[in-house]
């Protein structure tokens, strides 16, 4: 069916054929657009999981560290030994952050990130050791040694 065949068709057939062709093109474009939207959604989810969630974990760890630092400085700047409640609050940091460390470690995607994370954990554990030593000094009313340990490091 060439040009003569199309010219010989009545108007109803031409309109119906054009409608079918346009409908097929629209359906194909819709299917293609739908697959692209799903691909964009998957990329968005991946971006969120790889960037935003780890940043939130690091922010929580940072907040906990700052609170710990404030508490330990307050404990060693006093003229009397810290109370049991103050010591409990200071020591609860370690348990609070362990779950955050585990969650963050699951989100790491490269060896370089794992190496940096291990360095961070080592530094935090060193800081916790200093905190424990300072608390020991503070509970024994050795405030000068505790201050030197906390503020010197």
PDB file of C-alpha atoms in Angstrom:
ATOM      1  CA  UNK A   1       0.000   0.000   0.000  1.00  0.00           C
ATOM      2  CA  UNK A   2       1.763   3.099  -1.238  1.00  0.00           C
ATOM      3  CA  UNK A   3       0.753   6.698  -1.491  1.00  0.00           C
ATOM      4  CA  UNK A   4      -2.137   5.849  -3.831  1.00  0.00           C
ATOM      5  CA  UNK A   5      -3.510   3.432  -1.235  1.00  0.00           C
ATOM      6  CA  UNK A   6      -3.448   6.074   1.471  1.00  0.00           C
ATOM      7  CA  UNK A   7      -5.056   8.634  -0.842  1.00  0.00           C
ATOM      8  CA  UNK A   8      -7.814   6.188  -1.755  1.00  0.00           C
ATOM      9  CA  UNK A   9      -8.728   5.481   1.914  1.00  0.00           C
ATOM     10  CA  UNK A  10     -11.772   7.216   3.258  1.00  0.00           C
ATOM     11  CA  UNK A  11     -11.398   9.910   5.923  1.00  0.00           C
ATOM     12  CA  UNK A  12     -12.608   7.666   8.781  1.00  0.00           C
ATOM     13  CA  UNK A  13      -9.893   5.068   8.130  1.00  0.00           C
ATOM     14  CA  UNK A  14      -7.181   7.733   7.817  1.00  0.00           C
ATOM     15  CA  UNK A  15      -8.183   9.338  11.138  1.00  0.00           C
ATOM     16  CA  UNK A  16      -8.388   5.985  12.899  1.00  0.00           C
ATOM     17  CA  UNK A  17      -4.971   4.926  11.530  1.00  0.00           C
ATOM     18  CA  UNK A  18      -3.389   8.220  12.601  1.00  0.00           C
ATOM     19  CA  UNK A  19      -4.901   7.852  16.059  1.00  0.00           C
ATOM     20  CA  UNK A  20      -3.479   4.323  16.388  1.00  0.00           C
ATOM     21  CA  UNK A  21      -0.009   5.487  15.274  1.00  0.00           C
ATOM     22  CA  UNK A  22      -0.042   8.423  17.715  1.00  0.00           C
ATOM     23  CA  UNK A  23      -1.294   6.135  20.509  1.00  0.00           C
ATOM     24  CA  UNK A  24       1.493   3.629  19.900  1.00  0.00           C
ATOM     25  CA  UNK A  25       4.125   6.403  19.898  1.00  0.00           C
ATOM     26  CA  UNK A  26       2.652   7.853  23.115  1.00  0.00           C
ATOM     27  CA  UNK A  27       2.632   4.409  24.778  1.00  0.00           C
ATOM     28  CA  UNK A  28       6.266   3.796  23.819  1.00  0.00           C
ATOM     29  CA  UNK A  29       7.308   7.212  25.131  1.00  0.00           C
ATOM     30  CA  UNK A  30       5.381   6.564  28.357  1.00  0.00           C
ATOM     31  CA  UNK A  31       7.078   3.212  28.895  1.00  0.00           C
ATOM     32  CA  UNK A  32      10.478   4.780  28.234  1.00  0.00           C
ATOM     33  CA  UNK A  33       9.766   7.717  30.580  1.00  0.00           C
ATOM     34  CA  UNK A  34       8.567   5.338  33.299  1.00  0.00           C
ATOM     35  CA  UNK A  35      11.791   3.324  33.133  1.00  0.00           C
ATOM     36  CA  UNK A  36      13.847   6.533  33.277  1.00  0.00           C
ATOM     37  CA  UNK A  37      11.885   7.745  36.318  1.00  0.00           C
ATOM     38  CA  UNK A  38      12.531   4.431  38.104  1.00  0.00           C
ATOM     39  CA  UNK A  39      16.217   4.716  37.244  1.00  0.00           C
ATOM     40  CA  UNK A  40      16.320   8.272  38.651  1.00  0.00           C
ATOM     41  CA  UNK A  41      14.496   7.098  41.792  1.00  0.00           C
ATOM     42  CA  UNK A  42      17.022   4.290  42.298  1.00  0.00           C
ATOM     43  CA  UNK A  43      19.902   6.735  41.899  1.00  0.00           C
ATOM     44  CA  UNK A  44      18.262   9.141  44.351  1.00  0.00           C
ATOM     45  CA  UNK A  45      17.851   6.368  46.927  1.00  0.00           C
ATOM     46  CA  UNK A  46      21.455   5.305  46.431  1.00  0.00           C
ATOM     47  CA  UNK A  47      22.641   8.901  46.813  1.00  0.00           C
ATOM     48  CA  UNK A  48      20.633   9.287  50.022  1.00  0.00           C
ATOM     49  CA  UNK A  49      21.869   6.025  51.515  1.00  0.00           C
ATOM     50  CA  UNK A  50      25.522   6.632  50.624  1.00  0.00           C
ATOM     51  CA  UNK A  51      25.756  10.307  51.553  1.00  0.00           C
ATOM     52  CA  UNK A  52      23.011  11.627  53.786  1.00  0.00           C
ATOM     53  CA  UNK A  53      22.729   8.713  56.223  1.00  0.00           C
ATOM     54  CA  UNK A  54      26.503   8.541  56.886  1.00  0.00           C
ATOM     55  CA  UNK A  55      26.628  12.296  57.423  1.00  0.00           C
ATOM     56  CA  UNK A  56      23.823  11.994  59.982  1.00  0.00           C
ATOM     57  CA  UNK A  57      25.761   9.245  61.797  1.00  0.00           C
ATOM     58  CA  UNK A  58      28.914  11.364  61.868  1.00  0.00           C
ATOM     59  CA  UNK A  59      26.920  14.351  63.101  1.00  0.00           C
ATOM     60  CA  UNK A  60      25.524  12.250  65.965  1.00  0.00           C
ATOM     61  CA  UNK A  61      28.998  10.975  66.850  1.00  0.00           C
ATOM     62  CA  UNK A  62      30.342  14.532  66.784  1.00  0.00           C
ATOM     63  CA  UNK A  63      27.514  15.738  69.016  1.00  0.00           C
ATOM     64  CA  UNK A  64      28.172  12.944  71.515  1.00  0.00           C
ATOM     65  CA  UNK A  65      31.893  13.786  71.541  1.00  0.00           C
ATOM     66  CA  UNK A  66      31.195  17.445  72.198  1.00  0.00           C
ATOM     67  CA  UNK A  67      28.839  16.576  75.048  1.00  0.00           C
ATOM     68  CA  UNK A  68      31.438  14.222  76.499  1.00  0.00           C
ATOM     69  CA  UNK A  69      34.128  16.875  76.230  1.00  0.00           C
ATOM     70  CA  UNK A  70      31.916  19.420  77.990  1.00  0.00           C
ATOM     71  CA  UNK A  71      31.049  16.960  80.764  1.00  0.00           C
ATOM     72  CA  UNK A  72      34.632  15.909  81.389  1.00  0.00           C
ATOM     73  CA  UNK A  73      35.846  19.523  81.440  1.00  0.00           C
ATOM     74  CA  UNK A  74      33.095  20.410  83.918  1.00  0.00           C
ATOM     75  CA  UNK A  75      34.006  17.391  86.054  1.00  0.00           C
ATOM     76  CA  UNK A  76      37.683  18.291  86.314  1.00  0.00           C
ATOM     77  CA  UNK A  77      37.086  22.027  86.834  1.00  0.00           C
ATOM     78  CA  UNK A  78      35.117  21.439  90.025  1.00  0.00           C
ATOM     79  CA  UNK A  79      36.547  21.643  93.508  1.00  0.00           C
ATOM     80  CA  UNK A  80      34.903  18.411  94.652  1.00  0.00           C
ATOM     81  CA  UNK A  81      34.985  14.929  93.112  1.00  0.00           C
ATOM     82  CA  UNK A  82      32.337  14.184  90.463  1.00  0.00           C
ATOM     83  CA  UNK A  83      29.143  12.512  91.628  1.00  0.00           C
ATOM     84  CA  UNK A  84      28.176   9.008  90.650  1.00  0.00           C
ATOM     85  CA  UNK A  85      25.542  10.439  88.292  1.00  0.00           C
ATOM     86  CA  UNK A  86      28.122  12.637  86.551  1.00  0.00           C
ATOM     87  CA  UNK A  87      30.440   9.671  86.130  1.00  0.00           C
ATOM     88  CA  UNK A  88      27.576   7.543  84.778  1.00  0.00           C
ATOM     89  CA  UNK A  89      26.691  10.222  82.208  1.00  0.00           C
ATOM     90  CA  UNK A  90      30.295  10.513  81.100  1.00  0.00           C
ATOM     91  CA  UNK A  91      30.784   6.769  80.800  1.00  0.00           C
ATOM     92  CA  UNK A  92      27.474   6.232  78.977  1.00  0.00           C
ATOM     93  CA  UNK A  93      29.039   7.880  75.940  1.00  0.00           C
ATOM     94  CA  UNK A  94      30.894   4.726  74.979  1.00  0.00           C
ATOM     95  CA  UNK A  95      27.746   2.621  74.832  1.00  0.00           C
ATOM     96  CA  UNK A  96      25.862   5.324  72.939  1.00  0.00           C
ATOM     97  CA  UNK A  97      28.481   5.633  70.244  1.00  0.00           C
ATOM     98  CA  UNK A  98      29.171   1.935  69.713  1.00  0.00           C
ATOM     99  CA  UNK A  99      25.796   1.515  67.969  1.00  0.00           C
ATOM    100  CA  UNK A 100      26.486   4.607  65.863  1.00  0.00           C
ATOM    101  CA  UNK A 101      29.925   3.235  64.907  1.00  0.00           C
ATOM    102  CA  UNK A 102      28.419  -0.092  63.849  1.00  0.00           C
ATOM    103  CA  UNK A 103      25.715   1.640  61.802  1.00  0.00           C
ATOM    104  CA  UNK A 104      28.262   3.922  60.145  1.00  0.00           C
ATOM    105  CA  UNK A 105      30.650   1.061  59.421  1.00  0.00           C
ATOM    106  CA  UNK A 106      27.935  -0.730  57.435  1.00  0.00           C
ATOM    107  CA  UNK A 107      27.601   2.334  55.188  1.00  0.00           C
ATOM    108  CA  UNK A 108      31.265   2.491  54.169  1.00  0.00           C
ATOM    109  CA  UNK A 109      31.824   1.673  50.508  1.00  0.00           C
ATOM    110  CA  UNK A 110      35.577   1.894  49.898  1.00  0.00           C
ATOM    111  CA  UNK A 111      38.828   0.837  51.510  1.00  0.00           C
ATOM    112  CA  UNK A 112      39.866   4.473  51.890  1.00  0.00           C
ATOM    113  CA  UNK A 113      36.678   5.190  53.854  1.00  0.00           C
ATOM    114  CA  UNK A 114      37.295   2.138  56.046  1.00  0.00           C
ATOM    115  CA  UNK A 115      40.859   3.275  56.727  1.00  0.00           C
ATOM    116  CA  UNK A 116      39.687   6.750  57.729  1.00  0.00           C
ATOM    117  CA  UNK A 117      36.942   5.242  59.875  1.00  0.00           C
ATOM    118  CA  UNK A 118      39.442   2.994  61.682  1.00  0.00           C
ATOM    119  CA  UNK A 119      41.631   6.030  62.334  1.00  0.00           C
ATOM    120  CA  UNK A 120      38.622   7.909  63.728  1.00  0.00           C
ATOM    121  CA  UNK A 121      37.701   5.005  66.010  1.00  0.00           C
ATOM    122  CA  UNK A 122      41.301   4.747  67.265  1.00  0.00           C
ATOM    123  CA  UNK A 123      41.401   8.482  68.042  1.00  0.00           C
ATOM    124  CA  UNK A 124      38.066   8.316  69.848  1.00  0.00           C
ATOM    125  CA  UNK A 125      39.219   5.322  71.894  1.00  0.00           C
ATOM    126  CA  UNK A 126      42.392   7.227  72.803  1.00  0.00           C
ATOM    127  CA  UNK A 127      40.206  10.152  73.871  1.00  0.00           C
ATOM    128  CA  UNK A 128      38.042   7.787  75.944  1.00  0.00           C
ATOM    129  CA  UNK A 129      41.162   6.429  77.656  1.00  0.00           C
ATOM    130  CA  UNK A 130      42.187   9.983  78.546  1.00  0.00           C
ATOM    131  CA  UNK A 131      38.654  10.621  79.810  1.00  0.00           C
ATOM    132  CA  UNK A 132      38.793   7.561  82.066  1.00  0.00           C
ATOM    133  CA  UNK A 133      42.192   8.571  83.433  1.00  0.00           C
ATOM    134  CA  UNK A 134      40.967  12.127  84.088  1.00  0.00           C
ATOM    135  CA  UNK A 135      37.886  10.780  85.863  1.00  0.00           C
ATOM    136  CA  UNK A 136      40.087   8.591  88.012  1.00  0.00           C
ATOM    137  CA  UNK A 137      42.173  11.624  88.987  1.00  0.00           C
ATOM    138  CA  UNK A 138      39.052  13.728  89.594  1.00  0.00           C
ATOM    139  CA  UNK A 139      37.436  11.099  91.833  1.00  0.00           C
ATOM    140  CA  UNK A 140      40.633  11.051  93.900  1.00  0.00           C
ATOM    141  CA  UNK A 141      40.501  14.885  94.134  1.00  0.00           C
ATOM    142  CA  UNK A 142      43.631  15.212  91.989  1.00  0.00           C
ATOM    143  CA  UNK A 143      42.108  18.039  89.966  1.00  0.00           C
ATOM    144  CA  UNK A 144      45.388  19.555  88.758  1.00  0.00           C
ATOM    145  CA  UNK A 145      46.456  16.252  87.185  1.00  0.00           C
ATOM    146  CA  UNK A 146      42.978  15.750  85.698  1.00  0.00           C
ATOM    147  CA  UNK A 147      42.963  19.256  84.183  1.00  0.00           C
ATOM    148  CA  UNK A 148      46.428  18.782  82.751  1.00  0.00           C
ATOM    149  CA  UNK A 149      45.406  15.484  81.215  1.00  0.00           C
ATOM    150  CA  UNK A 150      42.160  16.808  79.699  1.00  0.00           C
ATOM    151  CA  UNK A 151      43.293  20.247  78.620  1.00  0.00           C
ATOM    152  CA  UNK A 152      46.810  19.213  77.710  1.00  0.00           C
ATOM    153  CA  UNK A 153      45.688  16.576  75.234  1.00  0.00           C
TER     154      UNK A 153
END
